[in-house]
Coordinates of C-alpha atoms in Angstrom, one line a residue:
A18 CA -21.6 -7.4 -12.4
T19 CA -22.7 -6.2 -9.0
C20 CA -20.2 -7.1 -6.3
A21 CA -21.7 -5.9 -3.0
T22 CA -21.0 -9.2 -1.2
L23 CA -18.6 -12.1 -1.3
A24 CA -21.4 -14.2 -2.8
D25 CA -21.8 -11.6 -5.6
F26 CA -18.1 -11.9 -6.4
E27 CA -18.3 -15.7 -6.4
K28 CA -21.3 -15.6 -8.8
M29 CA -19.3 -13.4 -11.1
L30 CA -16.3 -15.8 -11.1
N31 CA -18.7 -18.7 -11.9
E32 CA -20.4 -16.8 -14.8
M33 CA -17.3 -15.5 -16.5
P34 CA -16.4 -17.2 -19.8
K35 CA -13.7 -19.8 -19.4
P36 CA -10.8 -19.7 -19.7
I37 CA -10.9 -16.5 -17.6
G38 CA -7.4 -15.6 -18.8
V39 CA -5.9 -14.8 -15.4
D40 CA -4.1 -16.6 -12.7
A41 CA -4.3 -14.4 -9.6
N42 CA -5.1 -14.0 -5.9
F43 CA -8.0 -11.7 -5.3
G44 CA -8.6 -10.2 -1.9
V45 CA -12.3 -9.3 -1.3
I46 CA -14.1 -7.8 1.7
D47 CA -17.7 -6.7 2.0
A48 CA -19.8 -4.6 4.4
H49 CA -21.3 -7.7 6.0
G50 CA -18.3 -9.0 7.8
G51 CA -17.1 -11.1 4.8
A52 CA -13.3 -11.3 4.0
A53 CA -11.6 -13.8 1.8
Y54 CA -8.9 -14.5 -0.7
Y55 CA -9.8 -16.2 -4.0
E56 CA -7.0 -18.2 -5.6
T57 CA -8.2 -18.0 -9.2
G58 CA -7.1 -19.9 -12.3
N59 CA -8.4 -20.1 -15.8
F60 CA -11.1 -22.7 -15.0
S61 CA -11.6 -22.8 -11.3
W62 CA -11.2 -20.9 -8.0
K63 CA -10.6 -21.7 -4.3
K64 CA -11.9 -19.5 -1.5
I65 CA -9.8 -19.0 1.6
D66 CA -12.2 -17.5 4.2
A67 CA -10.8 -15.2 6.9
N68 CA -13.8 -16.2 9.0
D69 CA -12.9 -19.9 9.0
P70 CA -10.9 -20.6 12.1
A71 CA -9.4 -23.7 10.5
L72 CA -7.9 -21.5 7.7
A73 CA -7.3 -18.3 9.5
P74 CA -7.2 -18.9 13.3
F75 CA -6.4 -15.2 14.0
G76 CA -8.6 -13.8 11.2
L77 CA -5.5 -13.1 9.1
I78 CA -4.8 -14.3 5.6
I79 CA -1.6 -13.4 3.7
R80 CA -0.9 -13.9 0.0
T81 CA 1.8 -12.7 -2.4
N82 CA 2.1 -14.0 -6.0
Y83 CA 1.8 -17.8 -5.5
S84 CA -1.2 -19.9 -4.4
F85 CA -1.5 -22.3 -1.6
T86 CA -3.9 -24.6 -3.4
G87 CA -1.8 -25.0 -6.6
D88 CA 1.7 -26.4 -7.1
P89 CA 3.7 -25.4 -4.0
D90 CA 6.9 -24.9 -6.1
I91 CA 5.4 -22.7 -8.9
G92 CA 5.1 -19.0 -8.4
Y93 CA 6.8 -16.0 -6.9
G94 CA 6.8 -14.1 -3.7
Y95 CA 7.9 -16.8 -1.2
I96 CA 10.4 -14.6 0.5
R97 CA 8.1 -11.6 0.6
Y98 CA 5.4 -13.9 2.1
E99 CA 7.6 -14.8 5.0
T100 CA 8.5 -11.1 5.5
A101 CA 4.9 -10.1 5.5
S102 CA 3.9 -12.9 7.8
L103 CA 6.5 -11.9 10.4
A104 CA 5.5 -8.2 10.3
L105 CA 1.7 -8.8 10.3
N106 CA 1.7 -11.4 13.1
M107 CA 3.8 -9.1 15.2
A108 CA 1.4 -6.2 14.5
L109 CA -1.5 -8.4 15.4
A110 CA 0.2 -9.7 18.6
Q111 CA 0.9 -6.1 19.7
K112 CA -2.6 -4.9 18.6
K113 CA -0.9 -2.3 16.3
L114 CA -3.4 -2.5 13.5
D115 CA -3.8 1.2 12.8
P116 CA -3.3 2.4 9.2
Q117 CA 0.0 4.2 9.9
N118 CA 1.7 1.2 11.5
L119 CA 0.4 -1.2 8.9
I120 CA 1.6 1.0 6.0
N121 CA 5.0 1.4 7.6
C122 CA 5.6 -2.2 8.6
I123 CA 4.2 -3.8 5.4
S124 CA 4.1 -1.4 2.4
R125 CA 7.4 0.2 3.6
N126 CA 8.9 -2.9 5.1
L127 CA 12.6 -2.8 4.4
S128 CA 13.6 -6.2 5.8
H129 CA 14.5 -9.5 4.0
S130 CA 13.2 -12.6 5.7
L131 CA 15.9 -14.9 4.0
T132 CA 19.1 -12.8 4.4
K133 CA 17.9 -11.1 7.6
E134 CA 19.0 -7.8 6.0
N135 CA 17.1 -4.7 7.2
F136 CA 17.8 -1.3 5.5
R137 CA 16.5 0.5 8.6
D138 CA 19.5 -1.0 10.5
D139 CA 23.1 -0.1 9.9
L140 CA 22.2 3.2 8.1
P141 CA 24.6 4.9 5.7
E142 CA 26.4 7.9 7.2
S143 CA 24.9 10.3 4.7
S144 CA 23.2 10.6 1.3
A145 CA 26.8 10.6 -0.2
D146 CA 27.6 7.2 1.3
T147 CA 26.3 5.4 -1.8
R148 CA 25.1 1.8 -1.2
F149 CA 23.3 -0.1 -4.0
R150 CA 21.1 -3.0 -2.9
H151 CA 19.0 -5.4 -4.9
I152 CA 15.5 -5.1 -3.7
D153 CA 13.3 -7.4 -5.8
D154 CA 12.7 -9.9 -2.9
F155 CA 11.6 -7.1 -0.6
I156 CA 7.9 -6.4 -0.2
T157 CA 8.3 -3.2 -2.1
R158 CA 10.2 -4.1 -5.3
S159 CA 11.6 -2.0 -8.1
S160 CA 8.4 -2.8 -10.1
T161 CA 6.0 -1.9 -7.3
A162 CA 3.6 0.7 -8.7
S163 CA 1.3 1.5 -5.7
A164 CA -0.1 0.2 -2.4
M165 CA -3.4 0.6 -0.6
L166 CA -5.0 -0.1 2.7
V167 CA -8.8 -0.4 2.9
V168 CA -10.6 0.3 6.2
G169 CA -13.9 -1.5 5.9
T170 CA -17.0 -1.4 8.0
L171 CA -18.5 -3.7 10.6
P172 CA -22.0 -5.3 10.1
G173 CA -24.6 -2.6 10.8
E174 CA -22.3 0.3 9.9
D175 CA -22.9 2.4 6.9
P176 CA -20.9 0.9 4.0
A177 CA -20.4 4.5 2.6
S178 CA -18.0 5.2 5.5
T179 CA -15.5 2.7 4.0
M180 CA -12.2 4.5 3.4
M181 CA -8.9 3.7 1.6
W182 CA -5.4 4.9 2.2
T183 CA -3.7 5.0 -1.2
L184 CA 0.0 5.2 -1.9
V185 CA 0.4 6.1 -5.6
G186 CA 3.6 5.8 -7.6
F187 CA 6.1 4.1 -5.3
P188 CA 5.4 3.4 -1.6
L189 CA 8.9 4.6 -0.5
T190 CA 8.6 8.0 -2.1
T191 CA 5.0 8.9 -1.9
L192 CA 2.6 10.0 0.8
A193 CA -0.3 8.0 2.1
V194 CA -3.6 9.8 1.1
P195 CA -7.0 8.9 2.6
V196 CA -10.1 8.8 0.4
W197 CA -13.7 7.9 1.3
V198 CA -16.6 6.2 -0.5
S199 CA -19.0 8.8 1.0
A200 CA -17.3 11.6 -0.9
G201 CA -18.4 10.2 -4.2
K202 CA -16.3 10.6 -7.3
T203 CA -14.4 13.5 -5.8
L204 CA -10.8 12.8 -4.8
P205 CA -8.0 15.0 -3.6
A206 CA -6.5 16.7 -6.7
V207 CA -3.0 15.3 -6.0
V208 CA -4.3 11.7 -6.6
S209 CA -6.8 12.6 -9.4
M210 CA -6.1 11.6 -13.0
K211 CA -5.3 14.5 -15.3
D212 CA -5.9 14.7 -19.0
N213 CA -2.5 12.9 -19.5
M214 CA -3.9 10.0 -17.3
H215 CA -1.3 10.8 -14.7
A216 CA -1.9 11.8 -11.0
P217 CA 0.3 14.7 -9.9
L218 CA 1.5 12.9 -6.7
C219 CA 2.3 9.8 -8.7
D220 CA 4.5 11.8 -11.0
A221 CA 6.3 13.4 -8.0
A222 CA 6.8 10.0 -6.4
M223 CA 8.3 8.6 -9.7
T224 CA 10.7 11.5 -9.9
L225 CA 12.0 10.6 -6.5
K226 CA 12.0 6.9 -7.4
N227 CA 14.3 7.6 -10.4
Q228 CA 16.8 9.2 -8.0
L229 CA 16.8 6.0 -6.0
F230 CA 17.3 3.9 -9.1
P231 CA 19.7 5.9 -11.3
I232 CA 21.3 3.0 -13.2
K233 CA 19.1 2.2 -16.2
R234 CA 21.2 -0.3 -18.2
G235 CA 21.3 -4.0 -17.7
S236 CA 20.1 -5.1 -14.2
G237 CA 20.7 -1.7 -12.9
P238 CA 17.0 -0.8 -12.5
K239 CA 16.7 -3.5 -9.8
Y240 CA 19.3 -1.8 -7.6
M241 CA 18.4 1.0 -5.2
N242 CA 20.8 3.5 -3.6
V243 CA 19.8 3.0 0.1
A244 CA 21.7 6.1 1.2
L245 CA 19.3 8.4 -0.7
L246 CA 16.4 6.6 1.0
L247 CA 17.7 6.4 4.6
N248 CA 20.8 7.7 6.3
K249 CA 22.1 8.7 9.8
E250 CA 21.7 12.4 8.9
K251 CA 17.9 11.8 8.4
T252 CA 18.0 13.4 5.0
G253 CA 16.8 10.3 3.1
I254 CA 13.7 10.5 0.9
L255 CA 11.7 8.1 3.0
Q256 CA 12.7 9.8 6.3
K257 CA 11.4 13.1 4.9
V258 CA 8.2 11.5 3.6
E259 CA 7.4 9.8 6.9
S260 CA 8.2 13.0 8.9
V261 CA 5.5 15.1 7.1
E262 CA 3.1 12.2 6.7
K263 CA 2.6 12.0 10.5
D264 CA 0.4 15.1 10.3
I265 CA -1.8 13.4 7.7
F266 CA -2.4 10.5 9.9
V267 CA -3.1 12.7 13.0
K268 CA -5.5 15.1 11.2
T269 CA -7.3 12.2 9.5
A270 CA -7.8 10.3 12.7
T271 CA -9.2 13.5 14.3
L272 CA -11.6 13.9 11.3
V273 CA -12.8 10.3 11.5
A274 CA -13.5 10.5 15.2
A275 CA -15.6 13.6 14.6
L276 CA -17.3 12.9 11.3
P277 CA -21.0 14.0 11.3
A278 CA -23.6 11.3 11.1
K279 CA -25.6 13.1 8.4
E280 CA -24.4 12.2 4.9
K281 CA -24.3 15.8 3.5
Q282 CA -22.4 17.2 6.4
Q283 CA -20.0 14.2 6.4
K284 CA -19.2 14.7 2.7
E285 CA -18.6 18.4 3.3
A286 CA -16.2 17.6 6.1
I287 CA -14.3 15.1 3.9
L288 CA -14.1 17.5 1.0
E289 CA -12.7 20.2 3.3
H290 CA -10.1 17.6 4.4
Y291 CA -9.2 17.0 0.8
K292 CA -8.5 20.7 0.3
W293 CA -6.1 20.6 3.3
L294 CA -4.4 17.5 1.9
D295 CA -3.8 19.0 -1.5
G296 CA -2.3 22.2 0.0
Y297 CA -0.2 20.3 2.5
I298 CA 1.1 17.7 0.1
I299 CA 1.9 20.4 -2.6
Q300 CA 3.8 22.5 0.0
S301 CA 5.6 19.5 1.5
Y302 CA 7.1 18.2 -1.8
K303 CA 8.1 21.7 -2.8
E304 CA 9.9 22.5 0.5
L305 CA 11.4 19.0 1.0
F306 CA 12.4 18.0 -2.6
G307 CA 11.9 21.1 -4.8
I308 CA 9.2 19.2 -6.8
E309 CA 6.1 20.9 -8.0
V310 CA 3.1 18.6 -7.5
K311 CA 0.7 19.9 -10.2

């Protein structure tokens, strides 16, 4: 099915054989100003339109694993929803909607809206100050496999300029990598699938994740050693990741601001940026963690 617009997506939902076989919330945007969530069940769906001021007075829609149009007490993600709501509404109020801030305050949010715990506060003294914490009601859970942030286009802009920031593997141990539609099927090598169906950066991120979750028996895999993630000595995995990631955001912003208008020249500039990303990421993981990204 072709899904160039929200209407195309709705047509696909209507024409799919029933039962669909999935209960999920689908977030959809298009290049015509459309943005909506679709709360989808086996036989029906409900549209929550970001352009409807009655449903989204600030143009903001947040969803986790449960639906608003179904049974209010069935589902998961209630605590994570509250955490995301607090973070996103604050970002909106402060007009801090750039990719770097959104990734750090959402995908790497380390606060718990129910217990008011925040791993970025009261840091362990060092990586040796072991502190295990259960994290499955945080936005990034032990089972989180990736995250992404899509930067769409406004009506009248070239849809091919749409880009995505991808965090493969585990958001707390991986670097944010930008990719563009206009670059075609070519991606940075570090996020490209190899013959074993693994991306090199994903493997590196999972190696570091295993260090954060060393207990494998029983409920151990749900408990993270916070001291290895963040500490007062600033030797934590996330602290190192965020320190080198700053250059990626800066250089990418510079590239976006100066992208040529012509398609061929634009693609060439992006592919050159991909080469820099590959080299920078490979070097960073080797120097910071002794991990070969290959």
